[in-house]
Amino acid sequence: MRTLFIVFTALCSVSCEWAADSLSFTREEIPVYREKAASPEPTANPTRLKVMAWNVKYGACRIDFWFDFWGDRTQMTTQEVEGCLTKISELIEQYNPDILMTEEIEVDSRRSAYIDMVRFILEHTPLRYAAYGETWNTRYAPSEGVGRVNLGNAVFSRYPIVKAERIRQEDRTDQSALVKTFYIHRTVTRAELDLGNARHVAAYVVHTEAYDNDGTKQKQIKQIHGLMTGETLPFVIGGDFNELPPLCDEKAAAGTADSCEGKMHLKGFLDERASSVGTDYAQPPYTPSVMKPFFDEFTPSIELARYGNTPDSQQMYFTHSVLGPDGTNDEGVKGNWNRTLDYLFVQKNQSWEAGSTDVIQGPGRLGITADVLRLSDHAPTAGTWVLP
Amino acid sequence: MNALLFVLTLATAQTGDAASAADVASTPAAVASPGAWPRPARDTADVGPKGRWSTGFFNPTRYALTDGFELEANPLLIPVAPNLTGRFAILKKELRLTAEAGLLVPTFGMRLMKGYFFPTWATSTENIGWMLVPRVGLLLSGTVREHDVWTVRGDFTFRIPLGPNSATPLESFIAPLDLLFAAPTTGYLARVGGAYDAALGNWFRVRGEVNVYLSGPTPHLFVGGEDKGQLSPRSPLYVTGHVGVDIATFKHSRVTVGVLWANYDQGAKAVVRDADGFADRVPVRSNNILPTLDYIWSGGFGD
């Protein structure tokens, strides 16, 4: 029996995993990946850095998955994922960022054909280093046959990443213990980049909760704000905050100056399918006021003034649509970008190069030629950070 | 809940990884009290004698219709996955050779698992197709040391589709489930294996078993009838080992407890670092260790 135990222990040391990783840490270092291909060295002693943040929807492009309610896919073929990642990489290469923050990137998930997307992007773009922070690592999610999932956020850089870590965010409290075990645990990924001459900057990538009804997302956003406030290096932060811009206060009474009425849609987006209501994937109410401290205390790539005060004026900075351009909603309206959830910020005393910031919604924006609406359910947001 | 029961039952009953059935070896027949004789070895090539039966909570029921032919089925599964196997004794001497031929119709049971282990396909007409899953096999057993029995076996399970099928391999971390659904989702599952079942006095038996399985190739994904290409290929090779102890209870029954180890490709990757400290992800085969437990009754000893 003792021999048996030793044999099993030895076998387990080769590859035994927990059913799901609870991500039991507050803050921990994570590995750094380096490209195998040899991309050109970046500019020495840069004064500016091109930055892009993009939720890449696990390399699915516009394949509709079951929790979106417009389709019922649960997995993709290698051919489909590689085809999508190739287009995503082409866009990245065309914009040619020095720093790329990605959310919903996967390295070992059944639904995305177990493709290591971090490695794929490293080998197919000029980006040379990456820090990948897992947010969801489960051997088998017993829901719709989803199976193995390893999803997270990543910071890619042309400059060496000298330190990488992930910071745990609060979990939802409105789920059963069983669901919670196999569910995503949000983290913030932080990478420290060496620009040369002992100049270091920090890059953060975030992706907050999308479906909670217990205020988890708001807590996570406040925690992120706290992290930024405590950062000692010059930093850039980007990602999918799952929250609308603070153009109004959702709590303000109708008719008051801060009211959202007529100023910005808070619900009823064209891509919300009626059948999602009442499910675990229904869109909870947005609370844009929680984003106000970010716009007040940091420098956004798109200032509030640029959004304007009407849904029409905000349209050109929308970053998200569950429904793609080849689908129509139940009223027959074609899918299109319909709300802003993704942002880039740098410190208050820093700036973005004039005319360099935009949401790359489609061809012609920041010189991009790709049909971006077909590459993900989020549009990249990008700009050139003027270094201090 | 039904789906869960189905999974647990199938996981332990149908793969042969858990202790599986049948107190029907031709070792001493009448047993006066627990421990008077060793319990017969289980899951061997032995068939009959006529009237001998056995059943467990999870193990299938066997009943010998004649001295050389018995039927095996899992009654718990029959409402959701009709199944029946015939066991035919070809040779009943010092060496025993038995042929098995069985049939499983898993579709309804698999459909009960939609939403958990298979997609619901709420917005399309994709579904788990109707199919027949026959199995043919051969077992050869011999006796050593009076009450010890060795067995080698080979079998082949394959799918006969009766229509379009959108179910894809489970790729879970529960090896018996993956093996159970290997033939329905990849087309076939072949197995070769061997077991040694030793009597330890009159009260205990220890059984060790090793199996090597080869499944069909990873299938293509069809959506709305359109071939989207092959799903990410997995190694078709599965290796399992099972060690269990049977403890005699009452007159002809026993408790069986054991541990199943399985090694196969679940799509896992491990992070390794190069000389400069940079990371990479490399594919690894996964190991599973699962407990097995059942209570098995038997009868037809003529007492």
XYZ file of C-alpha atoms in Angstrom:
691
model
C 0.000 0.000 0.000
C 2.899 2.294 0.828
C 4.485 1.522 -2.517
C 1.177 2.278 -4.168
C 0.995 5.637 -2.441
C 4.504 6.495 -3.602
C 3.654 5.488 -7.162
C 0.512 7.633 -7.164
C 2.364 10.567 -5.648
C 5.029 10.272 -8.327
C 2.413 10.143 -11.050
C 0.605 13.108 -9.564
C 3.755 15.137 -9.535
C 3.851 14.706 -13.319
C 0.404 16.127 -13.866
C -2.287 16.129 -11.251
C -4.448 19.210 -11.055
C -7.226 20.454 -8.897
C -10.656 20.385 -10.470
C -10.576 24.175 -10.444
C -8.031 26.734 -9.299
C -9.523 28.989 -6.628
C -6.727 31.527 -7.190
C -5.958 31.775 -3.492
C -3.597 34.713 -3.372
C -3.742 38.437 -2.892
C -0.893 39.324 -5.187
C 1.610 36.984 -6.824
C 4.341 36.983 -9.455
C 3.502 35.341 -12.769
C 5.753 34.011 -15.534
C 6.961 36.109 -18.443
C 6.929 34.710 -21.965
C 9.346 35.723 -24.708
C 8.901 35.391 -28.451
C 10.846 32.682 -30.278
C 10.906 34.587 -33.548
C 13.275 37.540 -33.549
C 11.291 40.749 -33.979
C 13.173 44.024 -34.405
C 14.366 45.762 -31.255
C 12.150 48.699 -30.280
C 13.316 52.311 -30.250
C 15.877 52.924 -27.534
C 14.995 55.560 -24.922
C 11.481 56.143 -26.237
C 9.631 59.353 -25.558
C 6.301 57.925 -26.610
C 4.678 54.517 -26.475
C 1.873 53.312 -28.696
C -0.680 51.520 -26.535
C -3.654 49.359 -27.410
C -6.224 47.565 -25.224
C -8.433 44.916 -26.747
C -10.825 42.271 -25.526
C -10.167 39.566 -28.102
C -13.136 37.293 -27.261
C -11.021 34.110 -26.965
C -10.231 34.124 -30.664
C -13.833 33.486 -31.670
C -14.239 36.567 -33.869
C -17.984 36.639 -34.530
C -18.910 33.063 -33.720
C -21.909 33.351 -31.400
C -21.563 31.369 -28.209
C -24.393 30.035 -26.056
C -24.161 32.661 -23.300
C -24.589 35.441 -25.872
C -28.013 34.049 -26.768
C -27.521 34.744 -30.482
C -25.969 31.336 -31.069
C -25.221 28.139 -29.220
C -21.620 27.258 -29.957
C -19.537 25.811 -27.150
C -16.327 24.990 -28.992
C -14.362 25.861 -32.100
C -11.978 24.045 -34.402
C -8.261 24.751 -34.609
C -8.834 26.142 -38.090
C -11.468 28.607 -36.855
C -9.410 29.891 -33.934
C -6.173 30.186 -35.875
C -8.033 31.930 -38.682
C -9.436 34.477 -36.237
C -6.138 34.970 -34.398
C -4.370 35.540 -37.702
C -6.722 38.453 -38.451
C -6.352 39.802 -34.919
C -2.553 39.606 -35.250
C -2.681 41.386 -38.598
C -4.565 44.281 -37.020
C -2.103 44.411 -34.126
C 0.811 44.381 -36.546
C -0.776 47.140 -38.599
C -1.239 49.398 -35.576
C 2.135 48.219 -34.239
C 1.736 48.997 -30.524
C 4.601 49.051 -28.069
C 2.238 47.803 -25.387
C -0.835 45.656 -25.958
C -3.280 44.743 -23.236
C -5.650 41.906 -24.044
C -8.572 40.483 -22.156
C -10.391 37.199 -22.747
C -7.229 35.641 -24.075
C -6.918 31.892 -23.600
C -4.003 29.525 -23.440
C -5.516 26.124 -22.833
C -9.259 26.022 -23.276
C -11.416 23.421 -24.924
C -13.700 26.019 -26.484
C -10.773 27.665 -28.283
C -9.141 24.413 -29.454
C -6.538 24.497 -26.643
C -4.556 27.093 -28.589
C -1.961 29.076 -26.656
C -3.046 32.530 -27.822
C -0.293 34.301 -25.905
C 2.294 32.319 -27.855
C 0.361 32.828 -31.102
C 0.341 36.622 -30.742
C 4.005 36.668 -29.705
C 4.981 34.714 -32.805
C 2.726 36.596 -35.220
C 3.301 40.232 -34.219
C 6.332 42.420 -33.447
C 5.547 42.157 -29.732
C 8.383 40.395 -27.952
C 7.373 39.762 -24.328
C 4.159 38.845 -22.583
C 2.812 38.472 -19.069
C -0.261 36.298 -18.808
C -2.440 36.468 -15.710
C -4.961 33.659 -15.398
C -8.400 34.602 -14.206
C -10.167 31.311 -14.857
C -8.446 27.964 -14.627
C -10.707 24.958 -14.374
C -10.159 21.415 -15.583
C -13.764 21.009 -16.509
C -16.607 23.498 -16.335
C -19.672 21.226 -16.270
C -21.887 23.702 -18.051
C -22.921 23.237 -21.674
C -19.892 20.970 -22.099
C -17.543 23.948 -21.843
C -14.847 21.728 -20.334
C -11.313 22.880 -19.653
C -10.848 26.639 -19.454
C -7.715 28.710 -18.967
C -8.608 32.319 -19.650
C -6.989 35.539 -18.527
C -5.555 38.943 -19.280
C -2.197 39.608 -20.866
C 0.203 42.483 -21.263
C 2.373 42.270 -24.374
C 5.343 44.537 -24.873
C 8.117 45.276 -27.295
C 10.248 46.227 -24.297
C 11.442 43.642 -21.767
C 9.021 42.805 -18.989
C 11.153 42.666 -15.865
C 8.410 41.871 -13.406
C 4.898 40.545 -13.807
C 2.224 39.913 -11.247
C -1.464 39.422 -10.871
C -3.624 40.951 -8.203
C -6.723 39.194 -6.996
C -10.097 40.922 -7.228
C -13.184 40.228 -5.196
C -15.360 37.281 -6.140
C -19.080 37.424 -6.660
C -21.228 36.631 -3.654
C -24.418 35.928 -5.549
C -23.520 32.421 -6.719
C -23.774 28.994 -5.126
C -20.570 27.466 -3.752
C -20.542 24.927 -6.588
C -20.914 27.499 -9.362
C -18.374 29.757 -7.678
C -15.836 26.925 -7.603
C -15.856 26.538 -11.357
C -16.444 30.220 -12.204
C -14.060 32.960 -13.251
C -12.062 34.758 -10.529
C -11.117 38.219 -11.709
C -7.553 39.450 -11.414
C -5.615 42.505 -12.521
C -2.388 41.844 -14.408
C 0.498 44.242 -13.832
C 3.710 44.222 -15.865
C 6.792 46.317 -15.240
C 8.578 47.281 -18.449
C 12.218 48.265 -18.793
C 12.510 51.068 -21.362
C 16.275 51.320 -20.916
C 18.449 53.699 -18.928
C 16.801 52.488 -15.720
C 13.439 53.833 -16.842
C 10.609 51.571 -15.806
C 6.895 51.956 -16.443
C 3.940 49.846 -15.343
C 1.170 48.512 -17.555
C -2.064 47.182 -16.109
C -4.777 45.191 -17.822
C -8.189 44.730 -16.243
C -11.429 42.945 -16.959
C -14.169 43.312 -14.397
C -17.256 41.215 -13.758
C -19.994 41.315 -16.358
C -23.018 39.543 -14.920
C -23.107 40.112 -11.148
C -26.100 41.489 -9.305
C -24.403 42.043 -5.972
C -22.168 45.040 -6.668
C -19.042 42.957 -7.339
C -18.116 44.896 -10.470
C -18.371 48.209 -8.627
C -16.125 46.864 -5.864
C -13.629 45.630 -8.434
C -13.541 48.999 -10.198
C -12.949 50.772 -6.891
C -10.152 48.317 -6.088
C -8.533 49.047 -9.458
C -8.754 52.767 -8.713
C -6.977 52.096 -5.432
C -4.210 50.198 -7.218
C -3.675 53.088 -9.619
C -3.584 55.590 -6.816
C -0.882 53.574 -5.068
C 1.275 52.994 -8.158
C 4.727 54.566 -7.869
C 5.847 54.091 -11.474
C 4.467 55.987 -14.458
C 1.635 53.741 -15.604
C -0.917 52.996 -18.257
C -4.025 50.991 -17.601
C -6.341 49.516 -20.159
C -9.084 47.014 -20.475
C -12.694 46.054 -20.414
C -14.251 47.697 -17.360
C -17.712 46.411 -18.291
C -19.019 49.856 -17.404
C -20.301 52.884 -19.312
C -18.483 56.249 -19.273
C -19.589 58.640 -16.489
C -21.414 61.057 -18.774
C -24.266 61.141 -16.304
C -25.196 59.794 -12.901
C -27.560 56.850 -12.965
C -28.827 57.857 -9.523
C -29.749 61.410 -10.535
C -33.450 62.188 -10.805
C -34.917 62.713 -14.253
C -34.769 66.346 -15.296
C -31.709 67.183 -13.195
C -28.414 68.168 -14.809
C -26.729 64.850 -14.047
C -29.638 62.703 -15.181
C -28.922 60.106 -17.839
C -32.286 60.693 -19.484
C -31.766 61.552 -23.134
C -28.023 61.719 -22.584
C -26.922 58.111 -22.608
C -28.594 54.724 -22.882
C -28.310 52.673 -19.703
C -30.333 49.717 -20.940
C -32.188 48.326 -23.905
C -29.128 47.896 -26.094
C -29.752 46.485 -29.539
C -27.689 43.378 -28.866
C -29.534 42.244 -25.738
C -31.691 39.298 -26.594
C -35.008 39.039 -24.770
C -34.353 35.362 -24.053
C -31.354 36.317 -21.894
C -33.560 38.101 -19.373
C -33.887 36.115 -16.187
C -30.858 33.955 -16.927
C -27.389 34.051 -15.372
C -26.236 36.016 -18.421
C -28.741 38.862 -18.381
C -27.183 42.325 -18.513
C -27.272 43.867 -15.022
C -27.967 47.618 -14.710
C -25.004 49.836 -15.550
C -23.647 52.281 -12.962
C -21.480 54.747 -14.912
C -20.898 56.961 -11.871
C -18.430 54.385 -10.541
C -16.064 55.328 -13.392
C -16.052 59.032 -12.483
C -12.911 58.937 -10.291
C -10.940 57.497 -13.215
C -11.900 60.386 -15.483
C -11.372 62.923 -12.676
C -8.053 61.654 -11.382
C -6.355 60.089 -14.416
C -5.992 61.042 -18.060
C -8.321 59.048 -20.323
C -7.431 58.387 -23.943
C -10.919 59.655 -24.855
C -11.950 62.605 -22.682
C -15.582 62.871 -21.618
C -16.031 65.955 -23.771
C -15.334 63.907 -26.904
C -18.216 61.551 -26.165
C -20.706 64.413 -26.285
C -24.086 64.547 -24.638
C -26.212 62.406 -26.918
C -26.217 58.732 -27.831
C -25.554 59.770 -31.431
C -22.417 61.712 -30.543
C -21.157 58.847 -28.384
C -21.571 56.351 -31.176
C -18.122 56.771 -32.644
C -16.535 55.703 -29.348
C -18.665 52.663 -28.705
C -16.474 49.622 -28.088
C -18.847 46.705 -27.697
C -21.566 44.728 -29.389
C -22.582 41.183 -28.558
C -24.285 40.980 -31.930
C -22.114 40.968 -35.025
C -22.717 42.689 -38.350
C -23.980 39.526 -40.007
C -26.770 39.090 -37.493
C -29.941 41.000 -36.831
C -31.728 41.364 -33.526
C -35.320 40.404 -32.857
C -36.446 43.775 -34.317
C -34.448 43.162 -37.493
C -31.666 45.668 -36.633
C -28.172 44.666 -37.721
C -25.508 44.237 -35.047
C -23.219 47.224 -34.542
C -21.134 48.848 -31.807
C -23.662 50.127 -29.265
C -21.927 51.016 -25.971
C -18.563 51.952 -24.521
C -16.997 49.588 -21.997
C -13.260 49.746 -22.771
C -10.824 52.465 -21.743
C -7.205 53.543 -21.518
C -5.862 55.829 -18.788
C -2.497 57.250 -17.816
C -1.596 59.340 -14.777
C -3.095 62.781 -14.366
C 0.158 64.609 -14.976
C 0.748 62.707 -18.200
C -0.802 62.956 -21.586
C -1.776 61.312 -24.833
C -0.317 62.620 -28.071
C -2.822 64.951 -29.692
C -4.875 63.215 -32.373
C -3.422 59.793 -31.536
C -6.275 58.324 -29.515
C -9.344 56.598 -30.840
C -11.547 53.556 -30.727
C -10.693 51.420 -33.732
C -14.224 50.577 -34.774
C -13.431 49.770 -38.394
C -11.433 50.607 -41.491
C -9.930 54.082 -41.560
C -9.593 54.544 -37.814
C -5.948 55.121 -36.795
C -4.871 53.803 -40.192
C -6.398 50.368 -39.725
C -7.872 48.625 -42.765
C -9.420 45.589 -41.051
C -13.138 44.959 -40.655
C -12.870 45.185 -36.873
C -16.540 44.525 -36.154
C -15.940 40.977 -37.412
C -12.831 40.325 -35.255
C -14.266 40.424 -31.731
C -17.254 41.640 -29.761
C -15.051 44.523 -28.575
C -13.220 47.191 -30.534
C -9.631 48.035 -29.630
C -8.990 51.351 -27.997
C -5.604 52.866 -28.717
C -3.397 55.898 -28.378
C 0.142 57.177 -28.039
C 1.266 57.788 -24.488
C 3.656 60.721 -24.087
C 6.174 59.504 -21.543
C 7.173 61.708 -18.613
C -30.089 15.036 -10.794
C -31.039 12.305 -13.241
C -28.066 13.288 -15.316
C -25.779 13.046 -12.313
C -27.056 9.613 -11.362
C -26.586 8.524 -14.936
C -23.000 9.716 -14.920
C -22.111 8.051 -11.645
C -23.686 4.814 -12.676
C -22.058 4.700 -16.059
C -18.744 5.825 -14.686
C -18.447 2.893 -12.403
C -20.333 0.291 -14.309
C -19.506 0.309 -17.944
C -15.838 0.775 -18.410
C -14.361 -2.059 -16.467
C -12.140 0.394 -14.650
C -14.185 0.188 -11.555
C -14.721 -3.266 -10.131
C -17.221 -4.799 -12.462
C -19.608 -7.530 -11.644
C -20.222 -11.109 -11.319
C -19.541 -13.626 -8.745
C -19.770 -16.367 -11.223
C -16.429 -18.078 -11.306
C -16.522 -21.777 -11.110
C -14.656 -21.911 -7.820
C -16.261 -23.633 -4.825
C -19.962 -23.371 -5.084
C -21.667 -23.607 -1.750
C -20.489 -21.215 0.886
C -21.822 -21.802 4.324
C -20.844 -18.538 5.944
C -18.815 -15.461 5.173
C -15.225 -16.430 5.016
C -15.820 -20.155 4.756
C -14.364 -20.046 1.245
C -12.742 -17.228 -0.686
C -15.219 -15.320 -2.785
C -14.776 -16.166 -6.483
C -12.674 -13.891 -8.644
C -14.639 -11.223 -10.475
C -14.749 -10.079 -14.058
C -13.059 -13.127 -15.504
C -13.779 -15.424 -18.445
C -15.789 -17.708 -16.179
C -19.422 -18.206 -17.192
C -22.188 -19.952 -15.253
C -23.062 -22.383 -13.890
C -26.728 -22.142 -14.817
C -28.752 -20.004 -12.425
C -25.770 -18.131 -10.981
C -26.363 -14.376 -10.714
C -24.747 -11.275 -9.288
C -25.561 -7.595 -9.055
C -24.202 -4.444 -7.477
C -25.301 -0.887 -6.908
C -23.138 0.224 -9.792
C -21.898 -3.062 -11.170
C -24.103 -4.692 -13.781
C -26.369 -7.637 -13.233
C -25.353 -10.998 -14.642
C -27.479 -14.086 -14.918
C -26.388 -17.446 -16.301
C -29.100 -18.884 -18.513
C -27.085 -22.046 -19.098
C -23.731 -23.352 -17.947
C -22.134 -21.719 -20.954
C -24.156 -18.566 -21.578
C -25.054 -15.596 -19.449
C -26.619 -12.195 -19.919
C -25.306 -8.968 -18.509
C -27.067 -5.618 -18.226
C -27.194 -2.605 -16.036
C -30.854 -2.316 -14.990
C -30.360 1.176 -13.583
C -29.325 2.365 -17.011
C -31.888 0.538 -19.074
C -34.524 3.340 -18.944
C -32.033 5.889 -20.288
C -29.455 3.769 -22.089
C -30.730 0.318 -23.007
C -27.888 -2.162 -22.796
C -27.431 -5.894 -22.950
C -24.399 -8.138 -23.301
C -24.234 -11.852 -23.972
C -21.293 -13.874 -22.655
C -20.595 -17.152 -24.411
C -18.205 -19.706 -22.935
C -16.059 -21.095 -25.742
C -13.643 -23.091 -23.609
C -14.309 -24.236 -20.051
C -11.297 -26.222 -19.011
C -8.218 -25.210 -17.096
C -8.097 -22.291 -19.435
C -11.421 -20.533 -19.927
C -12.166 -18.582 -23.090
C -15.290 -16.453 -23.350
C -16.680 -14.256 -26.099
C -18.765 -11.209 -25.317
C -21.146 -9.356 -27.586
C -23.152 -6.413 -26.381
C -25.196 -3.469 -27.486
C -25.724 -0.055 -25.946
C -28.095 2.678 -27.118
C -26.770 5.726 -25.243
C -28.550 8.587 -26.993
C -31.380 9.254 -24.572
C -29.050 9.157 -21.585
C -26.607 11.474 -23.326
C -29.423 13.867 -24.102
C -30.283 13.961 -20.389
C -26.781 15.304 -19.845
C -27.321 18.267 -22.175
C -26.653 21.519 -20.396
C -23.926 19.911 -18.288
C -21.639 17.646 -20.283
C -23.083 18.384 -23.695
C -24.457 21.624 -25.140
C -28.158 22.414 -25.014
C -28.052 23.823 -28.564
C -30.837 26.236 -27.668
C -30.754 28.259 -30.885
C -30.096 25.546 -33.454
C -31.262 22.091 -34.427
C -27.954 20.399 -33.477
C -28.450 17.392 -31.234
C -26.976 14.145 -30.039
C -27.789 11.645 -32.739
C -29.353 8.258 -32.384
C -26.817 5.478 -32.620
C -26.163 1.847 -31.825
C -22.970 1.030 -29.967
C -22.101 -2.670 -30.267
C -19.201 -4.233 -28.391
C -17.399 -7.502 -29.089
C -14.680 -8.988 -26.943
C -12.727 -12.021 -25.859
C -11.573 -12.969 -22.365
C -9.108 -15.674 -21.405
C -8.685 -16.755 -17.780
C -6.636 -19.306 -15.903
C -6.361 -20.334 -12.273
C -3.185 -20.407 -10.222
C -2.605 -21.086 -6.529
C -6.043 -22.724 -6.251
C -8.085 -19.511 -5.871
C -6.170 -16.880 -7.841
C -7.332 -16.064 -11.344
C -5.549 -14.203 -14.125
C -7.472 -12.753 -17.036
C -6.474 -11.130 -20.287
C -9.023 -9.437 -22.472
C -9.490 -7.525 -25.665
C -12.599 -5.795 -26.879
C -13.778 -3.400 -29.494
C -16.691 -0.986 -29.176
C -17.904 0.945 -32.161
C -20.623 3.326 -33.240
C -23.255 2.699 -35.874
C -24.781 6.142 -36.501
C -28.493 6.281 -37.202
C -28.446 9.966 -38.161
C -26.447 13.157 -37.720
C -24.633 13.524 -34.406
C -23.267 16.753 -32.914
C -21.864 15.271 -29.701
C -18.107 15.659 -29.368
C -15.694 13.933 -26.969
C -16.111 14.949 -23.344
C -12.439 15.675 -22.566
C -13.242 15.703 -18.869
C -11.100 14.674 -15.933
C -13.256 11.675 -15.091
C -11.633 8.899 -17.078
C -14.517 6.389 -16.942
C -16.846 8.970 -18.448
C -14.423 9.826 -21.209
C -13.976 6.143 -21.994
C -17.697 5.488 -21.906
C -18.395 8.207 -24.442
C -15.303 7.573 -26.550
C -17.009 5.224 -29.003
C -20.246 7.256 -29.294
C -18.277 10.439 -29.968
C -15.155 9.293 -31.861
C -16.445 6.172 -33.617
C -14.706 3.413 -31.709
C -12.806 2.316 -28.626
C -10.444 -0.653 -28.569
C -9.107 -2.147 -25.392
C -6.516 -4.719 -24.338
C -5.984 -5.456 -20.697
C -5.053 -7.890 -18.034
C -6.031 -8.541 -14.435
C -4.884 -10.666 -11.541
C -7.382 -11.498 -8.816
C -5.800 -13.045 -5.727
C -7.452 -14.583 -2.695
C -6.042 -13.411 0.622
C -7.430 -15.947 3.010
C -11.150 -16.568 2.990
C -12.291 -13.015 3.604
C -10.382 -10.857 1.185
C -9.488 -10.687 -2.449
C -7.090 -8.233 -4.020
C -7.493 -7.410 -7.654
C -5.135 -5.509 -9.917
C -6.014 -4.590 -13.463
C -4.324 -2.670 -16.256
C -5.996 -1.590 -19.492
C -4.784 0.203 -22.565
C -7.419 1.864 -24.733
C -7.286 3.398 -28.165
C -10.151 5.672 -29.187
C -11.127 6.907 -32.602
C -9.671 10.161 -33.960
C -10.892 13.533 -32.733
C -13.964 14.215 -34.878
C -14.750 17.122 -37.126
C -17.161 19.763 -35.913
C -20.328 20.061 -37.954
C -22.518 23.129 -37.548
C -25.780 23.201 -39.460
C -24.432 20.355 -41.558
C -21.318 22.319 -42.506
C -17.911 20.791 -41.751
C -15.946 23.369 -39.725
C -12.824 21.201 -39.630
C -11.317 18.848 -37.101
C -11.503 19.700 -33.420
C -8.160 20.052 -31.690
C -6.638 16.547 -31.897
C -6.059 14.686 -28.640
C -3.922 11.592 -28.167
C -6.236 8.588 -28.608
C -4.274 6.518 -26.051
C -5.662 5.930 -22.549
C -3.953 3.857 -19.873
C -5.781 2.833 -16.726
C -4.882 0.814 -13.670
C -7.186 -0.354 -10.938
C -6.374 -1.874 -7.579
C -9.209 -3.022 -5.373
C -9.942 -5.067 -2.328
C -13.054 -7.232 -1.979
C -14.197 -7.892 1.558
C -16.575 -10.785 2.145
C -19.828 -9.972 3.907
C -22.812 -12.171 4.702
C -23.210 -15.342 2.735
C -22.410 -14.492 -0.881
C -21.919 -10.769 -0.942
C -18.938 -8.507 -0.752
C -17.904 -4.892 -0.441
C -15.398 -3.774 -3.000
C -13.253 -0.689 -2.559
C -10.477 0.427 -4.811
C -8.538 3.108 -6.567
C -8.557 3.803 -10.268
C -5.667 5.554 -11.925
C -5.951 6.855 -15.469
C -3.411 8.543 -17.665
C -4.556 10.302 -20.814
C -4.474 13.494 -22.819
C -6.958 16.007 -21.382
C -5.497 18.946 -23.235
C -3.499 20.079 -20.220
C -0.345 22.129 -20.535
C 2.400 22.720 -17.999
C 4.441 25.903 -17.653
C 8.173 25.297 -18.100
C 10.993 27.838 -17.997
C 14.018 28.139 -20.241
C 17.568 28.908 -19.149
C 16.813 32.641 -19.144
C 13.786 32.175 -16.925
C 11.188 32.774 -19.646
C 8.117 30.597 -19.631
C 6.492 28.352 -22.183
C 3.521 26.022 -22.130
C 4.025 22.413 -23.141
C 1.351 19.716 -23.520
C 1.306 17.043 -20.809
C -0.722 13.908 -20.246
C -2.925 14.081 -17.184
C -3.258 11.611 -14.345
C -6.511 10.957 -12.543
C -6.991 9.040 -9.361
C -10.550 8.109 -8.488
C -11.982 5.993 -5.685
C -14.242 3.058 -6.533
C -16.811 1.535 -4.211
C -19.635 -0.957 -4.573
C -21.569 -3.675 -2.809
C -22.122 -6.837 -4.798
C -24.648 -9.586 -4.122
C -24.626 -12.930 -5.805
C -26.698 -16.049 -5.729
C -27.654 -19.208 -7.499
C -25.215 -21.337 -5.554
C -27.860 -23.923 -4.790
C -27.848 -23.274 -1.078
